[in-house]
């Protein structure tokens, strides 16, 4: 029996599957032809957009006016050099001026080309460059003195010069330099010993350096006493103290200073006795200090530091960050402080501030006599009531509103304390107080301590 179907005589189910497959192939071929047509249209659209974009780019290049949303292309332009930052407000500028005196002239001429190593002719042009450098390490200067003695007929005895350092093995410049390194730069005796050995081939023991410091301090004892006497005639002084160690025992380093003088005292006491010894029972100027009670006994006009006062609010704000009363109290005190600074500027400019000053004082008094609820604020309010007459002294005077100047005077000693741990004897404490006072005061008067001390030693 023969197969009458047109599929080639296969099984009927296989014939149906083959027919279905052929139909699917035809459908996919139609879809492919349609997709090819769509892709061709997309390629044509892309080409048209490219041409339109090129046309717009040429038009923009001709007008040289980019659209508002486009950033200017500065790739071919030289970037503007940023202006260097100047000094901070209140600080003097430090221009980089060239030295007026040139010690030597050196000519530098290229002999060979750095690229091809060929020989070069004489330079066709020159430029100058000034460089400041240090001299190389050198040997110390050794001087032999021939000291004369003469017979005085009036006194009937032989006399000579009374220069104390002329009999020392080491000269005044070395004494002054060691004192400056120790009490101005804060170098330890071991570092000074290494510096002298490496730079000047001078081998000295730390004990010898200590003796040179003591000898120098004794030469300045008279000047130190005169400096302490001059404190009573100052218009104002900043006072402060910090902990110290002397021969393993607790002590205190005191500082009394202004823009002209610096006076240091190291004493085992932190009481009012030190202030009485330095300034006396009364002082004609204004004493600026923190709220330490030792400064209350002296009879003078006093000014309390606003920085220490506002700093008292930090701990309660950290401990109670969500307490609205503490935040409000702190903000109000800061407003009073800013009002005081504004009045001080107006007073220095020659404006009449009497009405505004009385209003500020009255507002402050009314505020501090309110009874806050928080215990920390009650303690601060009690302090404000006690010192209310010493808060705004700075408004009509030349003193600062804060005691930061005294903090800056103490800072060099605090840095030295970290390396030297204080002093080993009463003589060492006295040496430090004398030499720190003379070095800081000489710097404020514009003097070079090395030159001043050398001439003082030789007088």
PDB file of C-alpha atoms in Angstrom, residues 63-349:
ATOM      1  CA  UNK A  63      29.537  83.049  16.757  1.00  0.00           C
ATOM      2  CA  UNK A  64      31.870  81.986  19.660  1.00  0.00           C
ATOM      3  CA  UNK A  65      28.992  82.189  22.067  1.00  0.00           C
ATOM      4  CA  UNK A  66      28.389  78.821  23.727  1.00  0.00           C
ATOM      5  CA  UNK A  67      24.941  78.101  25.165  1.00  0.00           C
ATOM      6  CA  UNK A  68      24.237  79.036  28.745  1.00  0.00           C
ATOM      7  CA  UNK A  69      24.244  75.438  29.910  1.00  0.00           C
ATOM      8  CA  UNK A  70      27.680  74.726  28.396  1.00  0.00           C
ATOM      9  CA  UNK A  71      30.874  75.422  30.351  1.00  0.00           C
ATOM     10  CA  UNK A  72      33.604  77.388  28.661  1.00  0.00           C
ATOM     11  CA  UNK A  73      36.377  75.263  27.197  1.00  0.00           C
ATOM     12  CA  UNK A  74      39.621  76.553  28.729  1.00  0.00           C
ATOM     13  CA  UNK A  75      41.811  73.708  27.631  1.00  0.00           C
ATOM     14  CA  UNK A  76      43.676  75.968  25.222  1.00  0.00           C
ATOM     15  CA  UNK A  77      43.798  78.935  27.562  1.00  0.00           C
ATOM     16  CA  UNK A  78      46.311  79.637  30.310  1.00  0.00           C
ATOM     17  CA  UNK A  79      44.723  79.239  33.713  1.00  0.00           C
ATOM     18  CA  UNK A  80      44.699  82.314  35.915  1.00  0.00           C
ATOM     19  CA  UNK A  81      47.157  81.978  38.750  1.00  0.00           C
ATOM     20  CA  UNK A  82      45.491  81.893  42.138  1.00  0.00           C
ATOM     21  CA  UNK A  83      46.259  84.810  44.414  1.00  0.00           C
ATOM     22  CA  UNK A  84      48.397  83.908  47.404  1.00  0.00           C
ATOM     23  CA  UNK A  85      46.775  84.171  50.777  1.00  0.00           C
ATOM     24  CA  UNK A  86      47.819  87.191  52.796  1.00  0.00           C
ATOM     25  CA  UNK A  87      48.345  87.444  56.552  1.00  0.00           C
ATOM     26  CA  UNK A  88      45.524  86.770  58.978  1.00  0.00           C
ATOM     27  CA  UNK A  89      43.549  89.635  60.431  1.00  0.00           C
ATOM     28  CA  UNK A  90      45.616  91.461  63.017  1.00  0.00           C
ATOM     29  CA  UNK A  91      48.932  89.930  61.851  1.00  0.00           C
ATOM     30  CA  UNK A  92      51.681  91.924  60.173  1.00  0.00           C
ATOM     31  CA  UNK A  93      52.620  90.898  56.619  1.00  0.00           C
ATOM     32  CA  UNK A  94      55.949  89.200  55.961  1.00  0.00           C
ATOM     33  CA  UNK A  95      57.055  90.102  52.424  1.00  0.00           C
ATOM     34  CA  UNK A  96      59.827  88.017  50.883  1.00  0.00           C
ATOM     35  CA  UNK A  97      62.251  90.845  50.266  1.00  0.00           C
ATOM     36  CA  UNK A  98      65.729  90.162  48.921  1.00  0.00           C
ATOM     37  CA  UNK A  99      68.713  91.057  51.131  1.00  0.00           C
ATOM     38  CA  UNK A 100      70.308  94.421  50.447  1.00  0.00           C
ATOM     39  CA  UNK A 101      73.869  93.235  51.142  1.00  0.00           C
ATOM     40  CA  UNK A 102      75.403  90.513  48.950  1.00  0.00           C
ATOM     41  CA  UNK A 103      78.485  88.831  50.431  1.00  0.00           C
ATOM     42  CA  UNK A 104      79.782  87.193  47.258  1.00  0.00           C
ATOM     43  CA  UNK A 105      79.085  86.882  43.520  1.00  0.00           C
ATOM     44  CA  UNK A 106      79.299  83.543  41.673  1.00  0.00           C
ATOM     45  CA  UNK A 107      79.028  83.018  37.913  1.00  0.00           C
ATOM     46  CA  UNK A 108      77.575  79.777  36.562  1.00  0.00           C
ATOM     47  CA  UNK A 109      78.280  79.052  32.868  1.00  0.00           C
ATOM     48  CA  UNK A 110      77.076  75.886  31.031  1.00  0.00           C
ATOM     49  CA  UNK A 111      79.936  74.050  29.285  1.00  0.00           C
ATOM     50  CA  UNK A 112      78.057  71.246  27.523  1.00  0.00           C
ATOM     51  CA  UNK A 113      74.531  70.861  26.173  1.00  0.00           C
ATOM     52  CA  UNK A 114      72.499  68.612  28.485  1.00  0.00           C
ATOM     53  CA  UNK A 115      70.779  66.983  25.464  1.00  0.00           C
ATOM     54  CA  UNK A 116      73.530  66.283  22.913  1.00  0.00           C
ATOM     55  CA  UNK A 117      76.579  66.836  25.159  1.00  0.00           C
ATOM     56  CA  UNK A 118      78.025  69.262  22.612  1.00  0.00           C
ATOM     57  CA  UNK A 119      80.318  72.160  23.512  1.00  0.00           C
ATOM     58  CA  UNK A 120      78.623  75.528  24.080  1.00  0.00           C
ATOM     59  CA  UNK A 121      79.884  79.057  23.245  1.00  0.00           C
ATOM     60  CA  UNK A 122      79.932  81.979  25.679  1.00  0.00           C
ATOM     61  CA  UNK A 123      76.469  82.796  27.171  1.00  0.00           C
ATOM     62  CA  UNK A 124      74.392  85.201  25.102  1.00  0.00           C
ATOM     63  CA  UNK A 125      72.223  86.308  28.042  1.00  0.00           C
ATOM     64  CA  UNK A 126      72.265  86.178  31.830  1.00  0.00           C
ATOM     65  CA  UNK A 127      69.824  86.167  34.715  1.00  0.00           C
ATOM     66  CA  UNK A 128      70.431  86.658  38.438  1.00  0.00           C
ATOM     67  CA  UNK A 129      69.316  84.474  41.315  1.00  0.00           C
ATOM     68  CA  UNK A 130      69.886  85.385  44.972  1.00  0.00           C
ATOM     69  CA  UNK A 131      70.239  82.565  47.498  1.00  0.00           C
ATOM     70  CA  UNK A 132      70.525  82.765  51.283  1.00  0.00           C
ATOM     71  CA  UNK A 133      72.464  80.002  53.024  1.00  0.00           C
ATOM     72  CA  UNK A 134      74.219  79.238  56.293  1.00  0.00           C
ATOM     73  CA  UNK A 135      77.989  79.168  56.695  1.00  0.00           C
ATOM     74  CA  UNK A 136      79.567  75.743  57.044  1.00  0.00           C
ATOM     75  CA  UNK A 137      80.466  74.417  60.516  1.00  0.00           C
ATOM     76  CA  UNK A 138      83.547  76.173  61.790  1.00  0.00           C
ATOM     77  CA  UNK A 139      86.031  76.123  64.615  1.00  0.00           C
ATOM     78  CA  UNK A 140      85.368  78.344  67.645  1.00  0.00           C
ATOM     79  CA  UNK A 141      87.286  81.625  67.923  1.00  0.00           C
ATOM     80  CA  UNK A 142      90.049  81.423  70.516  1.00  0.00           C
ATOM     81  CA  UNK A 143      91.176  84.754  71.993  1.00  0.00           C
ATOM     82  CA  UNK A 144      94.152  85.301  74.270  1.00  0.00           C
ATOM     83  CA  UNK A 145      93.751  88.363  76.521  1.00  0.00           C
ATOM     84  CA  UNK A 146      96.739  90.242  77.874  1.00  0.00           C
ATOM     85  CA  UNK A 147      95.296  91.852  80.984  1.00  0.00           C
ATOM     86  CA  UNK A 148      97.088  94.920  82.255  1.00  0.00           C
ATOM     87  CA  UNK A 149      97.484  96.023  85.857  1.00  0.00           C
ATOM     88  CA  UNK A 150      98.199  99.578  86.850  1.00  0.00           C
ATOM     89  CA  UNK A 151      99.134 101.165  90.157  1.00  0.00           C
ATOM     90  CA  UNK A 152      96.630 103.720  91.477  1.00  0.00           C
ATOM     91  CA  UNK A 153      98.382 106.429  93.488  1.00  0.00           C
ATOM     92  CA  UNK A 154      95.139 107.531  95.164  1.00  0.00           C
ATOM     93  CA  UNK A 155      94.156 104.045  96.324  1.00  0.00           C
ATOM     94  CA  UNK A 156      97.772 102.967  96.606  1.00  0.00           C
ATOM     95  CA  UNK A 157      97.104  99.587  95.035  1.00  0.00           C
ATOM     96  CA  UNK A 158      97.268  97.840  91.680  1.00  0.00           C
ATOM     97  CA  UNK A 159      93.971  97.662  89.780  1.00  0.00           C
ATOM     98  CA  UNK A 160      92.737  95.955  86.604  1.00  0.00           C
ATOM     99  CA  UNK A 161      89.474  95.595  84.689  1.00  0.00           C
ATOM    100  CA  UNK A 162      86.413  94.220  86.497  1.00  0.00           C
ATOM    101  CA  UNK A 163      84.977  92.217  83.641  1.00  0.00           C
ATOM    102  CA  UNK A 164      83.857  89.007  85.332  1.00  0.00           C
ATOM    103  CA  UNK A 165      83.727  86.972  82.140  1.00  0.00           C
ATOM    104  CA  UNK A 166      87.219  88.032  81.126  1.00  0.00           C
ATOM    105  CA  UNK A 167      88.486  85.485  83.619  1.00  0.00           C
ATOM    106  CA  UNK A 168      86.268  82.721  82.245  1.00  0.00           C
ATOM    107  CA  UNK A 169      87.511  80.165  79.776  1.00  0.00           C
ATOM    108  CA  UNK A 170      84.450  80.731  77.576  1.00  0.00           C
ATOM    109  CA  UNK A 171      83.418  84.072  76.129  1.00  0.00           C
ATOM    110  CA  UNK A 172      80.249  86.181  76.400  1.00  0.00           C
ATOM    111  CA  UNK A 173      78.861  85.187  72.998  1.00  0.00           C
ATOM    112  CA  UNK A 174      78.951  81.512  73.947  1.00  0.00           C
ATOM    113  CA  UNK A 175      77.290  82.232  77.298  1.00  0.00           C
ATOM    114  CA  UNK A 176      74.532  84.236  75.606  1.00  0.00           C
ATOM    115  CA  UNK A 177      74.000  81.620  72.881  1.00  0.00           C
ATOM    116  CA  UNK A 178      73.656  78.774  75.381  1.00  0.00           C
ATOM    117  CA  UNK A 179      71.100  80.767  77.402  1.00  0.00           C
ATOM    118  CA  UNK A 180      69.117  81.584  74.259  1.00  0.00           C
ATOM    119  CA  UNK A 181      69.060  77.969  73.079  1.00  0.00           C
ATOM    120  CA  UNK A 182      67.974  76.784  76.520  1.00  0.00           C
ATOM    121  CA  UNK A 183      65.316  79.322  77.529  1.00  0.00           C
ATOM    122  CA  UNK A 184      64.068  80.655  74.199  1.00  0.00           C
ATOM    123  CA  UNK A 185      64.209  77.610  71.914  1.00  0.00           C
ATOM    124  CA  UNK A 186      63.676  75.108  74.728  1.00  0.00           C
ATOM    125  CA  UNK A 187      66.626  72.857  73.869  1.00  0.00           C
ATOM    126  CA  UNK A 188      67.851  70.460  76.514  1.00  0.00           C
ATOM    127  CA  UNK A 189      71.430  70.595  77.722  1.00  0.00           C
ATOM    128  CA  UNK A 190      72.104  67.342  75.870  1.00  0.00           C
ATOM    129  CA  UNK A 191      70.943  68.830  72.577  1.00  0.00           C
ATOM    130  CA  UNK A 192      72.980  71.983  73.158  1.00  0.00           C
ATOM    131  CA  UNK A 193      75.990  69.775  73.818  1.00  0.00           C
ATOM    132  CA  UNK A 194      75.469  67.926  70.527  1.00  0.00           C
ATOM    133  CA  UNK A 195      74.892  71.159  68.618  1.00  0.00           C
ATOM    134  CA  UNK A 196      78.131  72.716  69.823  1.00  0.00           C
ATOM    135  CA  UNK A 197      80.050  69.543  69.030  1.00  0.00           C
ATOM    136  CA  UNK A 198      78.635  69.115  65.509  1.00  0.00           C
ATOM    137  CA  UNK A 199      78.638  72.752  64.407  1.00  0.00           C
ATOM    138  CA  UNK A 200      81.701  74.180  66.180  1.00  0.00           C
ATOM    139  CA  UNK A 201      83.785  71.114  67.126  1.00  0.00           C
ATOM    140  CA  UNK A 202      83.415  72.257  70.746  1.00  0.00           C
ATOM    141  CA  UNK A 203      83.065  69.461  73.296  1.00  0.00           C
ATOM    142  CA  UNK A 204      81.494  70.663  76.558  1.00  0.00           C
ATOM    143  CA  UNK A 205      79.896  68.674  79.354  1.00  0.00           C
ATOM    144  CA  UNK A 206      76.317  69.319  80.468  1.00  0.00           C
ATOM    145  CA  UNK A 207      77.649  70.295  83.892  1.00  0.00           C
ATOM    146  CA  UNK A 208      79.803  72.981  82.310  1.00  0.00           C
ATOM    147  CA  UNK A 209      76.825  74.259  80.316  1.00  0.00           C
ATOM    148  CA  UNK A 210      74.775  74.421  83.515  1.00  0.00           C
ATOM    149  CA  UNK A 211      77.539  76.441  85.145  1.00  0.00           C
ATOM    150  CA  UNK A 212      77.545  78.875  82.226  1.00  0.00           C
ATOM    151  CA  UNK A 213      73.783  79.375  82.637  1.00  0.00           C
ATOM    152  CA  UNK A 214      74.195  80.072  86.370  1.00  0.00           C
ATOM    153  CA  UNK A 215      77.026  82.541  85.701  1.00  0.00           C
ATOM    154  CA  UNK A 216      74.876  84.341  83.107  1.00  0.00           C
ATOM    155  CA  UNK A 217      71.864  84.519  85.420  1.00  0.00           C
ATOM    156  CA  UNK A 218      73.947  86.084  88.168  1.00  0.00           C
ATOM    157  CA  UNK A 219      75.076  88.762  85.723  1.00  0.00           C
ATOM    158  CA  UNK A 220      71.422  89.617  85.070  1.00  0.00           C
ATOM    159  CA  UNK A 221      70.296  89.701  88.703  1.00  0.00           C
ATOM    160  CA  UNK A 222      70.376  93.499  88.862  1.00  0.00           C
ATOM    161  CA  UNK A 223      68.485  93.913  85.579  1.00  0.00           C
ATOM    162  CA  UNK A 224      65.928  91.335  86.754  1.00  0.00           C
ATOM    163  CA  UNK A 225      65.295  93.263  89.969  1.00  0.00           C
ATOM    164  CA  UNK A 226      64.892  96.505  88.014  1.00  0.00           C
ATOM    165  CA  UNK A 227      62.415  94.758  85.717  1.00  0.00           C
ATOM    166  CA  UNK A 228      60.384  93.602  88.710  1.00  0.00           C
ATOM    167  CA  UNK A 229      60.397  97.127  90.142  1.00  0.00           C
ATOM    168  CA  UNK A 230      59.119  98.556  86.852  1.00  0.00           C
ATOM    169  CA  UNK A 231      55.977  96.389  87.017  1.00  0.00           C
ATOM    170  CA  UNK A 232      54.331  98.783  89.481  1.00  0.00           C
ATOM    171  CA  UNK A 233      54.411 101.590  86.885  1.00  0.00           C
ATOM    172  CA  UNK A 234      52.757  99.578  84.101  1.00  0.00           C
ATOM    173  CA  UNK A 235      49.278 100.601  82.891  1.00  0.00           C
ATOM    174  CA  UNK A 236      48.097  96.984  82.920  1.00  0.00           C
ATOM    175  CA  UNK A 237      49.460  93.488  83.451  1.00  0.00           C
ATOM    176  CA  UNK A 238      48.310  89.983  82.541  1.00  0.00           C
ATOM    177  CA  UNK A 239      48.811  87.474  85.322  1.00  0.00           C
ATOM    178  CA  UNK A 240      48.761  83.692  85.158  1.00  0.00           C
ATOM    179  CA  UNK A 241      50.405  80.659  86.723  1.00  0.00           C
ATOM    180  CA  UNK A 242      51.062  77.020  85.878  1.00  0.00           C
ATOM    181  CA  UNK A 243      52.258  73.986  87.787  1.00  0.00           C
ATOM    182  CA  UNK A 244      55.994  73.349  87.993  1.00  0.00           C
ATOM    183  CA  UNK A 245      58.477  70.945  89.535  1.00  0.00           C
ATOM    184  CA  UNK A 246      61.518  71.994  91.535  1.00  0.00           C
ATOM    185  CA  UNK A 247      63.877  69.402  92.976  1.00  0.00           C
ATOM    186  CA  UNK A 248      61.109  66.808  92.746  1.00  0.00           C
ATOM    187  CA  UNK A 249      58.623  68.953  94.690  1.00  0.00           C
ATOM    188  CA  UNK A 250      55.532  70.788  93.509  1.00  0.00           C
ATOM    189  CA  UNK A 251      56.032  74.435  92.599  1.00  0.00           C
ATOM    190  CA  UNK A 252      54.392  77.109  90.435  1.00  0.00           C
ATOM    191  CA  UNK A 253      55.663  79.292  87.627  1.00  0.00           C
ATOM    192  CA  UNK A 254      54.047  82.756  87.685  1.00  0.00           C
ATOM    193  CA  UNK A 255      53.933  85.192  84.790  1.00  0.00           C
ATOM    194  CA  UNK A 256      53.235  88.949  84.824  1.00  0.00           C
ATOM    195  CA  UNK A 257      53.407  90.558  81.399  1.00  0.00           C
ATOM    196  CA  UNK A 258      52.100  93.025  78.858  1.00  0.00           C
ATOM    197  CA  UNK A 259      53.209  94.160  75.406  1.00  0.00           C
ATOM    198  CA  UNK A 260      56.466  95.633  76.812  1.00  0.00           C
ATOM    199  CA  UNK A 261      57.678  93.408  79.652  1.00  0.00           C
ATOM    200  CA  UNK A 262      57.683  89.768  80.733  1.00  0.00           C
ATOM    201  CA  UNK A 263      58.417  88.842  84.322  1.00  0.00           C
ATOM    202  CA  UNK A 264      58.577  85.255  85.609  1.00  0.00           C
ATOM    203  CA  UNK A 265      58.756  83.914  89.157  1.00  0.00           C
ATOM    204  CA  UNK A 266      59.089  80.274  90.252  1.00  0.00           C
ATOM    205  CA  UNK A 267      57.835  79.710  93.787  1.00  0.00           C
ATOM    206  CA  UNK A 268      56.635  76.776  95.859  1.00  0.00           C
ATOM    207  CA  UNK A 269      53.497  78.733  96.765  1.00  0.00           C
ATOM    208  CA  UNK A 270      50.397  79.384  94.698  1.00  0.00           C
ATOM    209  CA  UNK A 271      48.956  81.800  97.223  1.00  0.00           C
ATOM    210  CA  UNK A 272      48.494  85.546  97.342  1.00  0.00           C
ATOM    211  CA  UNK A 273      51.934  85.891  98.943  1.00  0.00           C
ATOM    212  CA  UNK A 274      53.604  85.658  95.520  1.00  0.00           C
ATOM    213  CA  UNK A 275      51.462  88.461  94.090  1.00  0.00           C
ATOM    214  CA  UNK A 276      52.193  90.643  97.127  1.00  0.00           C
ATOM    215  CA  UNK A 277      55.929  90.010  96.716  1.00  0.00           C
ATOM    216  CA  UNK A 278      55.853  90.939  93.040  1.00  0.00           C
ATOM    217  CA  UNK A 279      53.314  93.780  92.865  1.00  0.00           C
ATOM    218  CA  UNK A 280      52.870  94.793  96.491  1.00  0.00           C
ATOM    219  CA  UNK A 281      49.634  95.269  98.372  1.00  0.00           C
ATOM    220  CA  UNK A 282      48.328  97.697  95.734  1.00  0.00           C
ATOM    221  CA  UNK A 283      48.802  98.214  92.010  1.00  0.00           C
ATOM    222  CA  UNK A 284      48.071 101.407  90.071  1.00  0.00           C
ATOM    223  CA  UNK A 285      47.205  99.665  86.805  1.00  0.00           C
ATOM    224  CA  UNK A 286      44.680  97.052  85.675  1.00  0.00           C
ATOM    225  CA  UNK A 287      45.369  93.431  86.566  1.00  0.00           C
ATOM    226  CA  UNK A 288      43.957  90.977  83.984  1.00  0.00           C
ATOM    227  CA  UNK A 289      43.572  87.415  85.243  1.00  0.00           C
ATOM    228  CA  UNK A 290      41.321  84.384  85.410  1.00  0.00           C
ATOM    229  CA  UNK A 291      38.956  83.732  88.312  1.00  0.00           C
ATOM    230  CA  UNK A 292      41.601  82.293  90.660  1.00  0.00           C
ATOM    231  CA  UNK A 293      41.036  83.753  94.130  1.00  0.00           C
ATOM    232  CA  UNK A 294      44.701  84.626  94.774  1.00  0.00           C
ATOM    233  CA  UNK A 295      44.316  87.676  92.496  1.00  0.00           C
ATOM    234  CA  UNK A 296      41.418  89.085  94.552  1.00  0.00           C
ATOM    235  CA  UNK A 297      43.420  90.345  97.539  1.00  0.00           C
ATOM    236  CA  UNK A 298      45.489  92.998  95.763  1.00  0.00           C
ATOM    237  CA  UNK A 299      44.097  96.541  95.819  1.00  0.00           C
ATOM    238  CA  UNK A 300      43.744  97.551  92.154  1.00  0.00           C
ATOM    239  CA  UNK A 301      41.342  97.651  89.259  1.00  0.00           C
ATOM    240  CA  UNK A 302      40.828  94.115  88.030  1.00  0.00           C
ATOM    241  CA  UNK A 303      39.658  92.607  84.761  1.00  0.00           C
ATOM    242  CA  UNK A 304      38.451  89.008  84.512  1.00  0.00           C
ATOM    243  CA  UNK A 305      38.979  86.866  81.437  1.00  0.00           C
ATOM    244  CA  UNK A 306      35.939  86.224  79.247  1.00  0.00           C
ATOM    245  CA  UNK A 307      37.568  83.183  77.649  1.00  0.00           C
ATOM    246  CA  UNK A 308      37.740  81.382  80.996  1.00  0.00           C
ATOM    247  CA  UNK A 309      34.158  82.399  81.720  1.00  0.00           C
ATOM    248  CA  UNK A 310      32.706  81.132  78.436  1.00  0.00           C
ATOM    249  CA  UNK A 311      34.816  77.988  78.719  1.00  0.00           C
ATOM    250  CA  UNK A 312      32.932  77.089  81.899  1.00  0.00           C
ATOM    251  CA  UNK A 313      29.836  76.398  79.801  1.00  0.00           C
ATOM    252  CA  UNK A 314      31.485  73.673  77.712  1.00  0.00           C
ATOM    253  CA  UNK A 315      31.320  70.932  80.316  1.00  0.00           C
ATOM    254  CA  UNK A 316      27.612  71.421  81.182  1.00  0.00           C
ATOM    255  CA  UNK A 317      26.742  71.552  77.475  1.00  0.00           C
ATOM    256  CA  UNK A 318      28.606  68.272  76.858  1.00  0.00           C
ATOM    257  CA  UNK A 319      27.101  66.634  79.936  1.00  0.00           C
ATOM    258  CA  UNK A 320      23.564  67.842  79.220  1.00  0.00           C
ATOM    259  CA  UNK A 321      23.389  68.385  75.443  1.00  0.00           C
ATOM    260  CA  UNK A 322      19.577  68.556  75.385  1.00  0.00           C
ATOM    261  CA  UNK A 323      19.149  70.969  78.277  1.00  0.00           C
ATOM    262  CA  UNK A 324      17.489  74.089  76.843  1.00  0.00           C
ATOM    263  CA  UNK A 325      18.279  76.243  79.885  1.00  0.00           C
ATOM    264  CA  UNK A 326      22.043  75.669  79.600  1.00  0.00           C
ATOM    265  CA  UNK A 327      22.004  76.412  75.873  1.00  0.00           C
ATOM    266  CA  UNK A 328      20.004  79.600  76.353  1.00  0.00           C
ATOM    267  CA  UNK A 329      22.219  80.796  79.219  1.00  0.00           C
ATOM    268  CA  UNK A 330      25.393  80.187  77.225  1.00  0.00           C
ATOM    269  CA  UNK A 331      24.056  81.967  74.129  1.00  0.00           C
ATOM    270  CA  UNK A 332      23.031  85.007  76.174  1.00  0.00           C
ATOM    271  CA  UNK A 333      26.498  85.336  77.747  1.00  0.00           C
ATOM    272  CA  UNK A 334      28.074  85.139  74.295  1.00  0.00           C
ATOM    273  CA  UNK A 335      25.771  87.945  73.139  1.00  0.00           C
ATOM    274  CA  UNK A 336      26.897  90.096  76.077  1.00  0.00           C
ATOM    275  CA  UNK A 337      30.529  89.392  75.178  1.00  0.00           C
ATOM    276  CA  UNK A 338      30.036  90.389  71.523  1.00  0.00           C
ATOM    277  CA  UNK A 339      28.244  93.566  72.591  1.00  0.00           C
ATOM    278  CA  UNK A 340      31.209  94.442  74.813  1.00  0.00           C
ATOM    279  CA  UNK A 341      33.677  93.924  71.962  1.00  0.00           C
ATOM    280  CA  UNK A 342      31.557  96.109  69.682  1.00  0.00           C
ATOM    281  CA  UNK A 343      31.497  98.891  72.277  1.00  0.00           C
ATOM    282  CA  UNK A 344      35.269  98.648  72.733  1.00  0.00           C
ATOM    283  CA  UNK A 345      35.811  99.145  68.986  1.00  0.00           C
ATOM    284  CA  UNK A 346      33.446 102.118  68.992  1.00  0.00           C
ATOM    285  CA  UNK A 347      35.249 103.628  71.995  1.00  0.00           C
ATOM    286  CA  UNK A 348      38.624 103.267  70.300  1.00  0.00           C
ATOM    287  CA  UNK A 349      37.169 104.974  67.228  1.00  0.00           C
TER     288      UNK A 349
END
